[in-house]
mmCIF file of C-alpha atoms in Angstrom:
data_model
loop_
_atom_site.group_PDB
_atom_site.id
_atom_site.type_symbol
_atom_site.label_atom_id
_atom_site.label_comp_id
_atom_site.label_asym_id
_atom_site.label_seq_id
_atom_site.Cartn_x
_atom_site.Cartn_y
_atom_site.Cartn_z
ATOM 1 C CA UNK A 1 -77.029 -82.282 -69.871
ATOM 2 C CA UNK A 2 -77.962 -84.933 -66.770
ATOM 3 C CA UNK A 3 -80.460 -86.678 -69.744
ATOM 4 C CA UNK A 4 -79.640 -87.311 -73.319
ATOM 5 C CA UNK A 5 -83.327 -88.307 -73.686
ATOM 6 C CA UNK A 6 -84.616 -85.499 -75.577
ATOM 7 C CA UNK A 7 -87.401 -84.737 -78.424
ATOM 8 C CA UNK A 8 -87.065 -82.238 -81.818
ATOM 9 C CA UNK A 9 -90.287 -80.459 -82.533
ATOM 10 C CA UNK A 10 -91.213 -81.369 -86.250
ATOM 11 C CA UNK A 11 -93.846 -79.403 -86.377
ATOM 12 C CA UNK A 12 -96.809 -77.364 -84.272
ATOM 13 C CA UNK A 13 -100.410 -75.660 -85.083
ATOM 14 C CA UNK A 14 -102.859 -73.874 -83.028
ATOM 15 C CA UNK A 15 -105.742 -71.620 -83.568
ATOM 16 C CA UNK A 16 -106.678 -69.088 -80.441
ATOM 17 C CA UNK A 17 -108.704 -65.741 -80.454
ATOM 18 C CA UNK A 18 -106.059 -64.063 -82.340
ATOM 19 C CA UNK A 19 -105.042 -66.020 -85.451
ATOM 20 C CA UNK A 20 -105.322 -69.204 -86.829
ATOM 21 C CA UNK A 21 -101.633 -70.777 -87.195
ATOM 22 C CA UNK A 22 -98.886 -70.985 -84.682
ATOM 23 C CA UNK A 23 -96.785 -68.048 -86.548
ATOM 24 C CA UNK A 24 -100.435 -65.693 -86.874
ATOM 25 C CA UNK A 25 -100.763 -66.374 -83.003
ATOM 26 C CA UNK A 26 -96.827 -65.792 -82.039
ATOM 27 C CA UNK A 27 -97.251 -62.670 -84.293
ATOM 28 C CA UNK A 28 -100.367 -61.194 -83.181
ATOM 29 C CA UNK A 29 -99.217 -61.996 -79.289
ATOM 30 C CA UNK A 30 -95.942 -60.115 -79.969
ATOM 31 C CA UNK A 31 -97.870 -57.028 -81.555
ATOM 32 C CA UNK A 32 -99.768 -57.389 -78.141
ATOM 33 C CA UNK A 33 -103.757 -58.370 -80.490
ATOM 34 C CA UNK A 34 -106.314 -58.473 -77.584
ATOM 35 C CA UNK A 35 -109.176 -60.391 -78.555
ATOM 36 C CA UNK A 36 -111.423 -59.718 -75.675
ATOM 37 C CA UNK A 37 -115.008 -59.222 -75.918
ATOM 38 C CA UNK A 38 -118.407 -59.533 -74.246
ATOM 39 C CA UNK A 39 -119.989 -62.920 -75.217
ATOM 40 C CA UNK A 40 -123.771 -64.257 -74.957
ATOM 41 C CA UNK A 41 -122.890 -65.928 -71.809
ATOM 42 C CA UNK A 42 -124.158 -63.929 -68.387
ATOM 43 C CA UNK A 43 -122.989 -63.664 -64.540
ATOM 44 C CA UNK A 44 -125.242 -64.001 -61.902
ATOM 45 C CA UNK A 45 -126.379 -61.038 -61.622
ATOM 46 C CA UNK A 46 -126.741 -60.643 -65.293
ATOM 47 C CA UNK A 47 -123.361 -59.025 -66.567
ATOM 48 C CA UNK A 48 -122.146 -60.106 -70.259
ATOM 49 C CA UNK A 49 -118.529 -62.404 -69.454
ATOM 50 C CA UNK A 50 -115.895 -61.358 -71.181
ATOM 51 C CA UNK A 51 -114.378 -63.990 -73.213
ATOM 52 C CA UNK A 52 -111.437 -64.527 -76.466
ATOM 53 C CA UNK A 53 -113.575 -66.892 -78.932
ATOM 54 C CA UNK A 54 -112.344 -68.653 -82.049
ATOM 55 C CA UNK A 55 -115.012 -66.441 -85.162
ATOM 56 C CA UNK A 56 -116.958 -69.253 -86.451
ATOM 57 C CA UNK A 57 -115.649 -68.172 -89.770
ATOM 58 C CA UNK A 58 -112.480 -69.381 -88.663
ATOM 59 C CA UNK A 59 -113.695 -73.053 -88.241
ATOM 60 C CA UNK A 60 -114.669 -74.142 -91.391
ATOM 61 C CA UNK A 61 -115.722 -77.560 -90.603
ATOM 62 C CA UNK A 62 -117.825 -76.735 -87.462
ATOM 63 C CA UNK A 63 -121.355 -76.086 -89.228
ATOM 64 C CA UNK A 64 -120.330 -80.201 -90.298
ATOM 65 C CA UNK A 65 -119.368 -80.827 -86.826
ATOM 66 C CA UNK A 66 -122.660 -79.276 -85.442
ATOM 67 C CA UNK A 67 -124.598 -81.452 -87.373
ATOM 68 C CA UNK A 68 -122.755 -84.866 -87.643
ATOM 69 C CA UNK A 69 -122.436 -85.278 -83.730
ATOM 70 C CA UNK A 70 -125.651 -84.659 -82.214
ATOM 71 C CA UNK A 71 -125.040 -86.199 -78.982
ATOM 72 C CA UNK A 72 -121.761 -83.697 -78.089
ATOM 73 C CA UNK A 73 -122.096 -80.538 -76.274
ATOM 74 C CA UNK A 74 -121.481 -77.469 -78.096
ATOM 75 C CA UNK A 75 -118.086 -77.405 -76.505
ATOM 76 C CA UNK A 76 -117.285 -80.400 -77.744
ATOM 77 C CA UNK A 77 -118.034 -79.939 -80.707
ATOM 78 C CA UNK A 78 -115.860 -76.853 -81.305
ATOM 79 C CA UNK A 79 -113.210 -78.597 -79.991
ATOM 80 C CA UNK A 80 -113.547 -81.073 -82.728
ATOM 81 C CA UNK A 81 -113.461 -78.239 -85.606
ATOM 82 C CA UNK A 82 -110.620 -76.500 -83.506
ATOM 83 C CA UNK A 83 -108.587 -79.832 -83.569
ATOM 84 C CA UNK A 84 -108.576 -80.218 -87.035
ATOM 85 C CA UNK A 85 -107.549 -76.842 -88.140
ATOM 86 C CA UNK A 86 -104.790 -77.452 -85.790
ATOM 87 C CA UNK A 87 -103.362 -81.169 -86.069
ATOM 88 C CA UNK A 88 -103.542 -80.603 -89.654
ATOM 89 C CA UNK A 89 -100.770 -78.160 -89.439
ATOM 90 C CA UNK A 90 -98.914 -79.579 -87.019
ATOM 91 C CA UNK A 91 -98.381 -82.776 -89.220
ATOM 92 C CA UNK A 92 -98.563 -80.781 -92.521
ATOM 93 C CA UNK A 93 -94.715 -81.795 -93.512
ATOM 94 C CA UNK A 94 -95.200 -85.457 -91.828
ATOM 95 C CA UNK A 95 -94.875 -87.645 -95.438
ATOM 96 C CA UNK A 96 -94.731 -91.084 -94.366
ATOM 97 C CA UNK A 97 -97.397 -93.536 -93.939
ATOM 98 C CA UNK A 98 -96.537 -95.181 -90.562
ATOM 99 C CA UNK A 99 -99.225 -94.085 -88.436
ATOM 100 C CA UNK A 100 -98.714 -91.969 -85.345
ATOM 101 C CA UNK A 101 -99.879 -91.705 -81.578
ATOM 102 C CA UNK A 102 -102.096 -88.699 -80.759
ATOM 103 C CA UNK A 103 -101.846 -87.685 -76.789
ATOM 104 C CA UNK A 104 -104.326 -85.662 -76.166
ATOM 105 C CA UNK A 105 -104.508 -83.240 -73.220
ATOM 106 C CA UNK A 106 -108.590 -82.682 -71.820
ATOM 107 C CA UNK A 107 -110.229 -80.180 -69.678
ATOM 108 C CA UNK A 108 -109.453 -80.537 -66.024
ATOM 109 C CA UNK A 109 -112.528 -82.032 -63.896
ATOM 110 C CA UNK A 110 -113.919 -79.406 -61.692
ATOM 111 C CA UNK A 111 -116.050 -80.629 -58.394
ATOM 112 C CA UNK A 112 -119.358 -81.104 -58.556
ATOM 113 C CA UNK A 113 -119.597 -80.173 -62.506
ATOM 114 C CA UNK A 114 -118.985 -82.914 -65.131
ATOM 115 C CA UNK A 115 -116.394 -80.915 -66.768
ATOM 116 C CA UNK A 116 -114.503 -83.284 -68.835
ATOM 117 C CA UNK A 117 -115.300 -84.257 -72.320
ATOM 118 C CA UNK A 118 -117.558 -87.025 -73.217
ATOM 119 C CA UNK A 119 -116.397 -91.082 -74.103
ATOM 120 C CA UNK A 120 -117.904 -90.282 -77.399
ATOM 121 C CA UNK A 121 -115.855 -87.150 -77.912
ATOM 122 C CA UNK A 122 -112.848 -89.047 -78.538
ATOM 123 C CA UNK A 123 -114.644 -91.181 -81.072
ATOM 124 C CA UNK A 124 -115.457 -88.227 -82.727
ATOM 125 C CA UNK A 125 -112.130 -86.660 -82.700
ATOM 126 C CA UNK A 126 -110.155 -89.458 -84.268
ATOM 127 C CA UNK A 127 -113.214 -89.593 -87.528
ATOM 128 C CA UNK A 128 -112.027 -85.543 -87.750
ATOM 129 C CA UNK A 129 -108.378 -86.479 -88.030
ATOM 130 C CA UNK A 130 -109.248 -89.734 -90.437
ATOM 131 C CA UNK A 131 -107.199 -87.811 -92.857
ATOM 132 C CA UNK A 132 -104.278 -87.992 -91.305
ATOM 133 C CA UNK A 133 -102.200 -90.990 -90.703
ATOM 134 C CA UNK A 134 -103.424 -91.443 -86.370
ATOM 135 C CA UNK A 135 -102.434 -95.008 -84.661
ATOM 136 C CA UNK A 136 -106.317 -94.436 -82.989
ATOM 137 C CA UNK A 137 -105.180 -97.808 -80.899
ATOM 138 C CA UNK A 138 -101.966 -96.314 -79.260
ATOM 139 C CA UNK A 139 -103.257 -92.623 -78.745
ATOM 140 C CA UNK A 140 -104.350 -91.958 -74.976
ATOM 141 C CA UNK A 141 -105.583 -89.034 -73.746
ATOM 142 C CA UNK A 142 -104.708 -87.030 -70.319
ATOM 143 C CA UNK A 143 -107.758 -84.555 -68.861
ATOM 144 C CA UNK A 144 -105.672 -82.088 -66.247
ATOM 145 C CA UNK A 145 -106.533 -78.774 -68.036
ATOM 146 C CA UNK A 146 -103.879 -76.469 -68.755
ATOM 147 C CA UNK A 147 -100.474 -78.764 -67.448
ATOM 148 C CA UNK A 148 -102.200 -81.574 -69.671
ATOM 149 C CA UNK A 149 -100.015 -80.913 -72.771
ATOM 150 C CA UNK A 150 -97.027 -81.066 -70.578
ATOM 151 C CA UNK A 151 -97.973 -84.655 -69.022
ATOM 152 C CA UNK A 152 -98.951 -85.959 -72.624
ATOM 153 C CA UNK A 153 -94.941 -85.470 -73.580
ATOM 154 C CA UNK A 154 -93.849 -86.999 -70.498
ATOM 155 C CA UNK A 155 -95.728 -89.840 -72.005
ATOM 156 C CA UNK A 156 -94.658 -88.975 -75.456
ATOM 157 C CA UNK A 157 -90.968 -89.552 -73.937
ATOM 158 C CA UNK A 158 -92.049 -93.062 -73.240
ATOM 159 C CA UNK A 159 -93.763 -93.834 -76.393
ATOM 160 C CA UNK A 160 -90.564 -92.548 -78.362
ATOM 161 C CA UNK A 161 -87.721 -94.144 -75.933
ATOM 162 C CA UNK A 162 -89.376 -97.525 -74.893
ATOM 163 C CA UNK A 163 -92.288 -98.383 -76.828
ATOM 164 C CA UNK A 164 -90.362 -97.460 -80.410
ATOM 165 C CA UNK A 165 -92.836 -94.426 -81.901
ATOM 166 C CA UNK A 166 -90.133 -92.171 -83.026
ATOM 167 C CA UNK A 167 -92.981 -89.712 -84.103
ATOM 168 C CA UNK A 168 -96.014 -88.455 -81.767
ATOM 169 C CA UNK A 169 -98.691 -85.758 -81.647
ATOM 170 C CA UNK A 170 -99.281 -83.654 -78.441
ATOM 171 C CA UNK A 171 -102.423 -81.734 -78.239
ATOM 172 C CA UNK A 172 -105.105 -80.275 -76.759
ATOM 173 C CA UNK A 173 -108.142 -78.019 -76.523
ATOM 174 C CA UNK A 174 -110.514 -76.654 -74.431
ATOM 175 C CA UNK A 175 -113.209 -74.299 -74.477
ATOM 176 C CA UNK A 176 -114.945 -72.272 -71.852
ATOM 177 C CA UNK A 177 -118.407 -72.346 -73.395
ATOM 178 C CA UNK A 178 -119.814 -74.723 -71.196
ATOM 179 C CA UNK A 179 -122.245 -73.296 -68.671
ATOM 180 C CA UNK A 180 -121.899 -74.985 -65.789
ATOM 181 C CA UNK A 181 -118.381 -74.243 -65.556
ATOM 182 C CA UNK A 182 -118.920 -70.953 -66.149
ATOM 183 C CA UNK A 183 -121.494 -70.888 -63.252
ATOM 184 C CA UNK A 184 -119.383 -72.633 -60.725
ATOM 185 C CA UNK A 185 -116.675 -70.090 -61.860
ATOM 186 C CA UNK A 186 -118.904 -67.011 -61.217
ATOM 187 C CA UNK A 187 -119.719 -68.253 -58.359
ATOM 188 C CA UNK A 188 -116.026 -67.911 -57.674
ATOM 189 C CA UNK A 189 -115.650 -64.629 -58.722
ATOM 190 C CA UNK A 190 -112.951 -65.677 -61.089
ATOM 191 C CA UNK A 191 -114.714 -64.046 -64.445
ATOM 192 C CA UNK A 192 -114.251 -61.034 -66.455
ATOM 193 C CA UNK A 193 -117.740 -59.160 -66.608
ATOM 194 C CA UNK A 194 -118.978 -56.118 -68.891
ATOM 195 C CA UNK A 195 -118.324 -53.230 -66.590
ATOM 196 C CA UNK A 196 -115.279 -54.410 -65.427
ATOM 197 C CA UNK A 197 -112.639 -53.740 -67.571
ATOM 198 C CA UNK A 198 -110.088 -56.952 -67.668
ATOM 199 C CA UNK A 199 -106.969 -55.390 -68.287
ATOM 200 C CA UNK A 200 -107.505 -52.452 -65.036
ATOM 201 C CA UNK A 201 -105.711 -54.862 -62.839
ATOM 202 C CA UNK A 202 -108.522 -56.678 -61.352
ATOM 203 C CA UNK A 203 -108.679 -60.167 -60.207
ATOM 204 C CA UNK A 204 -110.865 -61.821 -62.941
ATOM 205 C CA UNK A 205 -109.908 -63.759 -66.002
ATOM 206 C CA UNK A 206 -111.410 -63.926 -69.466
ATOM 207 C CA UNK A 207 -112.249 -67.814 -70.724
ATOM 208 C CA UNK A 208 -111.087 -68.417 -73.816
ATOM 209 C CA UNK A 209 -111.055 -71.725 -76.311
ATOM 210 C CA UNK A 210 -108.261 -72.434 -78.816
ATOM 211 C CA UNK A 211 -106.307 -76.215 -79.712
ATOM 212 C CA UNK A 212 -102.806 -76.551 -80.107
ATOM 213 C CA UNK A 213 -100.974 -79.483 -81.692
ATOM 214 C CA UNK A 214 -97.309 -80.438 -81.252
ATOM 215 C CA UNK A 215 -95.603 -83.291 -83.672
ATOM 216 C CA UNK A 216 -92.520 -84.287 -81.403
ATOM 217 C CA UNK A 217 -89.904 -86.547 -82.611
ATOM 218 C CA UNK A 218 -86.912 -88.323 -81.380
ATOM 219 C CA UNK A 219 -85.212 -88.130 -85.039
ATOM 220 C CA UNK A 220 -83.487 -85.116 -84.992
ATOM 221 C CA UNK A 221 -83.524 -85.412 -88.803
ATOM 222 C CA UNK A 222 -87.545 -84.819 -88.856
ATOM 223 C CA UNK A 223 -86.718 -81.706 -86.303
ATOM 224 C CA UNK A 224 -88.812 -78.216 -87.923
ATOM 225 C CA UNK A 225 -85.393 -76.172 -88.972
ATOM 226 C CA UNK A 226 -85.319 -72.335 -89.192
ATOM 227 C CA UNK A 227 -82.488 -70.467 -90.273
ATOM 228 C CA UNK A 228 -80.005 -73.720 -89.355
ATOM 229 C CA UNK A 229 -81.474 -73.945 -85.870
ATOM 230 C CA UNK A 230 -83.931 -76.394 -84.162
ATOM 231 C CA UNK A 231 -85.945 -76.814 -81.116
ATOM 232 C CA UNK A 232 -84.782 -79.432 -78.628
ATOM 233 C CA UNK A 233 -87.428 -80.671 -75.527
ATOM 234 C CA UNK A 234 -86.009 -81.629 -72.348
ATOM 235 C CA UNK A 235 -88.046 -84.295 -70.119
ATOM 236 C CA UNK A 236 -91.082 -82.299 -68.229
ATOM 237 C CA UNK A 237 -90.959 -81.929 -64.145
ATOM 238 C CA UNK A 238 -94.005 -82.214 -61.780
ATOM 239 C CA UNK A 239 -95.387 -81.205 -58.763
ATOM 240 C CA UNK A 240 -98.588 -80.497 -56.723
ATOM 241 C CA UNK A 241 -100.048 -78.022 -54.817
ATOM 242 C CA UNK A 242 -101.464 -78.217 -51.968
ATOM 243 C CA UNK A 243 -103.147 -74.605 -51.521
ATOM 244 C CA UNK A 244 -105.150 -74.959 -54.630
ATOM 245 C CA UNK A 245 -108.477 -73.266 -56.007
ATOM 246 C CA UNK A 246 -111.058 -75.589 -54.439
ATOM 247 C CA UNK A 247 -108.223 -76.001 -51.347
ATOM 248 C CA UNK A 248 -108.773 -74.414 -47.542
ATOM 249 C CA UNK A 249 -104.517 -75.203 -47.225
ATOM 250 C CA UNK A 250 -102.678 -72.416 -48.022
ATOM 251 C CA UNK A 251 -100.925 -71.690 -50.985
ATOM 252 C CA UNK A 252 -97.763 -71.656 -50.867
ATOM 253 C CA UNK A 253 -96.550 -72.257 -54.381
ATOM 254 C CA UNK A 254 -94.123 -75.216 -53.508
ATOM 255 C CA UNK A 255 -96.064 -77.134 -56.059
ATOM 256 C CA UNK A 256 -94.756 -74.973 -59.122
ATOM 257 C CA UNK A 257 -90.900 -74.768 -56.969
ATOM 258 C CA UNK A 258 -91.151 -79.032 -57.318
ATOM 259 C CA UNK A 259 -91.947 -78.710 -61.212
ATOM 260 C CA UNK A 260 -89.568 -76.105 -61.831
ATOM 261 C CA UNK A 261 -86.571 -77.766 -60.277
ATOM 262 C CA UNK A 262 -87.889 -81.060 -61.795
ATOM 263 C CA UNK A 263 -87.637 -79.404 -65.252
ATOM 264 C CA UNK A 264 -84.491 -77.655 -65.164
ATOM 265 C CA UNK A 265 -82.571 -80.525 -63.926
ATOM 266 C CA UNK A 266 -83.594 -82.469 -66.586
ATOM 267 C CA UNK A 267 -82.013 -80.689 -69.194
ATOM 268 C CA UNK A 268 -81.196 -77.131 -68.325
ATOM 269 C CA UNK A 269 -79.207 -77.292 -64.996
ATOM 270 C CA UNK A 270 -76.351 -74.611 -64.959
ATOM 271 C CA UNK A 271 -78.167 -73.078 -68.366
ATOM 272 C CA UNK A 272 -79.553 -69.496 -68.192
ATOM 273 C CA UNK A 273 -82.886 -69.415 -68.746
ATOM 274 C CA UNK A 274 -83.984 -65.909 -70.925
ATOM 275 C CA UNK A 275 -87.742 -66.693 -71.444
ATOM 276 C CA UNK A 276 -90.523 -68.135 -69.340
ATOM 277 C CA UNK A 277 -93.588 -68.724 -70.832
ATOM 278 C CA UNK A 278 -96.608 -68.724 -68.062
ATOM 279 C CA UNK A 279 -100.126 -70.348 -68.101
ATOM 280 C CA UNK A 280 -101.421 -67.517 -65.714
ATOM 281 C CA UNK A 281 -104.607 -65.593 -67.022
ATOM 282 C CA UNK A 282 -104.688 -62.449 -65.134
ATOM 283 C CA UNK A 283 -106.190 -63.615 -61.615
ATOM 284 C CA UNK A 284 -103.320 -62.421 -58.435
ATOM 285 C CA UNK A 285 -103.707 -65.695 -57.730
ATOM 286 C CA UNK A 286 -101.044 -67.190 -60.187
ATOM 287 C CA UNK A 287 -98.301 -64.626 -59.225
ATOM 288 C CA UNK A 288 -97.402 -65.944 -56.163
ATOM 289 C CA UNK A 289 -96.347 -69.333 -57.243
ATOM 290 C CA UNK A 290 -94.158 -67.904 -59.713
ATOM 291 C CA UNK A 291 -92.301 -65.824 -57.765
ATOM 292 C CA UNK A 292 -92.004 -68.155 -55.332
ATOM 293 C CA UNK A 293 -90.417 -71.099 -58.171
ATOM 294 C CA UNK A 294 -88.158 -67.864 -59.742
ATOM 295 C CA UNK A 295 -86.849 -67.370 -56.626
ATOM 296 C CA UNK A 296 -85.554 -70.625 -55.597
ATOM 297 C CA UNK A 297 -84.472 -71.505 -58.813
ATOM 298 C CA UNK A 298 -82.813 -67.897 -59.023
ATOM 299 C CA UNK A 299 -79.615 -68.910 -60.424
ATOM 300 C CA UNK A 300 -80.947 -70.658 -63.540
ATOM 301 C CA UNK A 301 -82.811 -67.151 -64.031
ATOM 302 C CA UNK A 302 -81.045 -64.051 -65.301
ATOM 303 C CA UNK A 303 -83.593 -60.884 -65.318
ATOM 304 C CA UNK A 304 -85.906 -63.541 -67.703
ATOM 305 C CA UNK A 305 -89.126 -62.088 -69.878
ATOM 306 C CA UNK A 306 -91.894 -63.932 -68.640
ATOM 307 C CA UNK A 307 -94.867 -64.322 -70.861
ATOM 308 C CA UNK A 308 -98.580 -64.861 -70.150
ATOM 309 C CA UNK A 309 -100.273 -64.402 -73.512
ATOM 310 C CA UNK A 310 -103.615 -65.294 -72.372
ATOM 311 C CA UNK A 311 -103.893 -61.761 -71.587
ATOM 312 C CA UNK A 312 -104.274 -61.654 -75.315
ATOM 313 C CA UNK A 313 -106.389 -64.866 -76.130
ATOM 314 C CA UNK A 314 -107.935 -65.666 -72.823
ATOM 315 C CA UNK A 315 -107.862 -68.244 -70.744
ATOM 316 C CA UNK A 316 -107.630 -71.045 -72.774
ATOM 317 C CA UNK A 317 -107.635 -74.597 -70.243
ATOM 318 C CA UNK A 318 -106.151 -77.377 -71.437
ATOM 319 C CA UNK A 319 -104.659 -76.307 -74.914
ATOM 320 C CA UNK A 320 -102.466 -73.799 -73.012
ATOM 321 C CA UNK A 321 -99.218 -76.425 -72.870
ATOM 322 C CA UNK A 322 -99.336 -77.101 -76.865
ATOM 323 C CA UNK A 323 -100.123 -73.498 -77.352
ATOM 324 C CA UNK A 324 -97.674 -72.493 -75.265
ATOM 325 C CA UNK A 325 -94.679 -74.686 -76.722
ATOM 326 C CA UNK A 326 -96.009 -73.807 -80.044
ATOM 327 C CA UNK A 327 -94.482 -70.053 -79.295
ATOM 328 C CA UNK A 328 -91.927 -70.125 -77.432
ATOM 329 C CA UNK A 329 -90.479 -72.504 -79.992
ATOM 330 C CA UNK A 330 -91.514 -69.568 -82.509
ATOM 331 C CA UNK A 331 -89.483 -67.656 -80.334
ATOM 332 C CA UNK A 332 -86.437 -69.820 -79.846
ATOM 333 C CA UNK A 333 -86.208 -70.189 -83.656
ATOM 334 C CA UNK A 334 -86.969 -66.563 -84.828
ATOM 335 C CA UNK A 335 -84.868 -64.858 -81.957
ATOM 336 C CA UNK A 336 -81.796 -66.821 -81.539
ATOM 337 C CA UNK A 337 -80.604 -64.581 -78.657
ATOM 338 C CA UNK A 338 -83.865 -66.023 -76.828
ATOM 339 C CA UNK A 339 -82.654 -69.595 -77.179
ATOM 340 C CA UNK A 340 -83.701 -70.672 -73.354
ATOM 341 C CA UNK A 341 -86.804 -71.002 -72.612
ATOM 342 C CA UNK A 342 -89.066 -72.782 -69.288
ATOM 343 C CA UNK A 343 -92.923 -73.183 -70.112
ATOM 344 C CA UNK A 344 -95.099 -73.837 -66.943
ATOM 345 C CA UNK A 345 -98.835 -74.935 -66.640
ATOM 346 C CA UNK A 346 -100.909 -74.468 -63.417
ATOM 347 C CA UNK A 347 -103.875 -76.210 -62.904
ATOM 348 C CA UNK A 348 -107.055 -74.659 -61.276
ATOM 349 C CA UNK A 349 -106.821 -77.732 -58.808
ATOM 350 C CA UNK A 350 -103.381 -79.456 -57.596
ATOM 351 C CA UNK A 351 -101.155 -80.051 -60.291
ATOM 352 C CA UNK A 352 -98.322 -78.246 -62.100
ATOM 353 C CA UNK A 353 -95.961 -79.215 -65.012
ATOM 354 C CA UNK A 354 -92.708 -77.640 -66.887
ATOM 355 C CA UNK A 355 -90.702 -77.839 -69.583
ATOM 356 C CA UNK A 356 -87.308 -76.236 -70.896
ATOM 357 C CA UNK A 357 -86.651 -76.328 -74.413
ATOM 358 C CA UNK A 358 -84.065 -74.478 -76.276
ATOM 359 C CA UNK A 359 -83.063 -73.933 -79.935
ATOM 360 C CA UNK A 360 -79.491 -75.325 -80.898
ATOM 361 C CA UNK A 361 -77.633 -74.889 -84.208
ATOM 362 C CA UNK A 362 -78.224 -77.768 -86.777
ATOM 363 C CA UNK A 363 -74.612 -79.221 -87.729
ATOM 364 C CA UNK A 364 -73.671 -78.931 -91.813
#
């Protein structure tokens, strides 16, 4: 290893489309569960979208959440109720009383749209996680969509190695029922429409909404064990691309090359990587990057599985980093031949995150 700075996942939640608990997701993505369905939300020319939705049933607290926080949107408000299914079970085994940091990762700002959540969201979100023990003063929040997650623990490094948190919580969510981003997106020709079926190979994505939570330690002690094993976080790598969405520059996927190398040098240089674990949502778009980062980083790569399980619950914005961790740490632990693992999140404007994590044997 070129760092010995590294963090021990303690513990994770989420709820997506397709379950309501990191191990229902990682489950129901692995039986390949396609939530998919047309929604209330229309095209321009008057085609049901196709989106994955969190049932209301499966938010018990958002009739609550409707009705205590009149001044959010909607959106915001589901986010709430999705945040506190999912923090709660991320810091379900946490049993001390020293509070800890939340980080949590927002929607991206799109141009022309205000996109991100409101000053009174966050507010909001620390009075639905009053019943856990949150430092409200320390957390901070980072709004880049789906690499979000992935920034928050480069911060989360920081907090743990040179402020003195040993515990934080990483998370995010994001929901696509907002209609002006669905709009500018239409307008884009990005979305999934009735008619047009999503899975036929076309270039259109299904918005989704979900939150996932990550509690990240640098106590290996506190680390989540499964069958003697743990999870082990390397520092996150970064880059930018210039050919984005809402760019006329071509893309040329150097952005994604920058983060990959970034990543595997901090932690996984000379390590074969078996699993990648991929924020793309079904649009052409996102393939090109990838193969162009596999292919200059070709000899950390042996024949890996790459895994894009939004095809399952959608496109889900800026919980896809937790989300993402959340399984392939599921995978690391329950598969120990998949130990090696690179999770990547692509932005719908310039930037691009990844991390390597692995799962290691836990000494007697």
């Amino acid at each position: 290893m070129t760092s010995r700075r590294v963090l021990y996942l303690a513990g994770s939640g989420m709820i997506t489309a397709i379950g309501g608990s990191t191990e229902m997701v990682w489950a129901a993505a692995g039986a390949q569960v396609s939530r998919y369905a047309t929604s209330g939300y229309f095209t321009g020319n008057r085609k049901l979208i196709i989106q994955a939705l969190v049932p209301d049933q499966a938010l018990p607290d958002l009739p609550r959440c409707l009705e205590t926080y009149p001044s959010l949107s909607l959106r915001e408000k589901r986010m709430l109720a999705m945040s506190r299914v999912a923090a709660t079970q991320a810091l379900q085994a946490y049993g001390k009383d020293e509070p800890i940091p939340v980080l949590f990762a927002g929607p991206e700002s799109y141009p022309g749209i205000n996109s991100q959540v409101s000053k009174g969201f966050s507010r909001a979100l620390f009075t639905e996680l009053k019943h856990l023990p949150i430092a409200a003063a320390q957390s901070r929040s980072v709004n880049i969509g789906r690499p979000a997650a992935i920034e928050a623990i480069k911060l989360a490094f920081h907090y743990a190695y040179d402020i003195g948190h040993p515990s934080v919580l990483v998370g995010g969510a994001d929901s696509y029922q907002l209609s002006p981003l669905l709009k500018l997106l239409d307008g884009q020709k990005r979305l999934s429409a009735q008619n047009l079926d999503p899975h036929s190979g076309s270039d259109s994505f299904a918005p989704g909404e979900a939150a996932g939570y990550l509690w990240l330690t640098s106590d290996p002690a506190q680390a989540l064990q499964h069958g003697g094993r743990r999870v082990v976080l390397s520092e996150p790598g970064f880059g930018h691309e210039v050919g984005h969405w809402f760019s006329e520059k071509p893309h040329r996927g150097e952005g994604l090359d920058q983060a990959f190398k970034q990543a595997i040098a901090g932690g996984f240089s000379g390590k074969t990587i078996k699993n990648i674990y991929s924020s793309a949502n079904g649009e052409r778009f996102w393939g090109k990057e990838l193969g162009v980062a596999m292919t200059r980083s070709h000899h950390n790569f042996n024949d890996p599985k790459v895994h894009h399980p939004a095809e399952f619950y959608g496109d889900i914005g800026a919980a896809t980093g937790a989300v993402l961790i959340g399984l392939a740490s599921q995978t690391a632990l329950h598969l120990p031949g998949d130990d090696t693992h690179l999770v990547y999140g692509s932005a719908d404007q310039s930037y691009r995150g990844a991390i390597c994590l692995r799962s290691e044997p836990v000494a007697a």
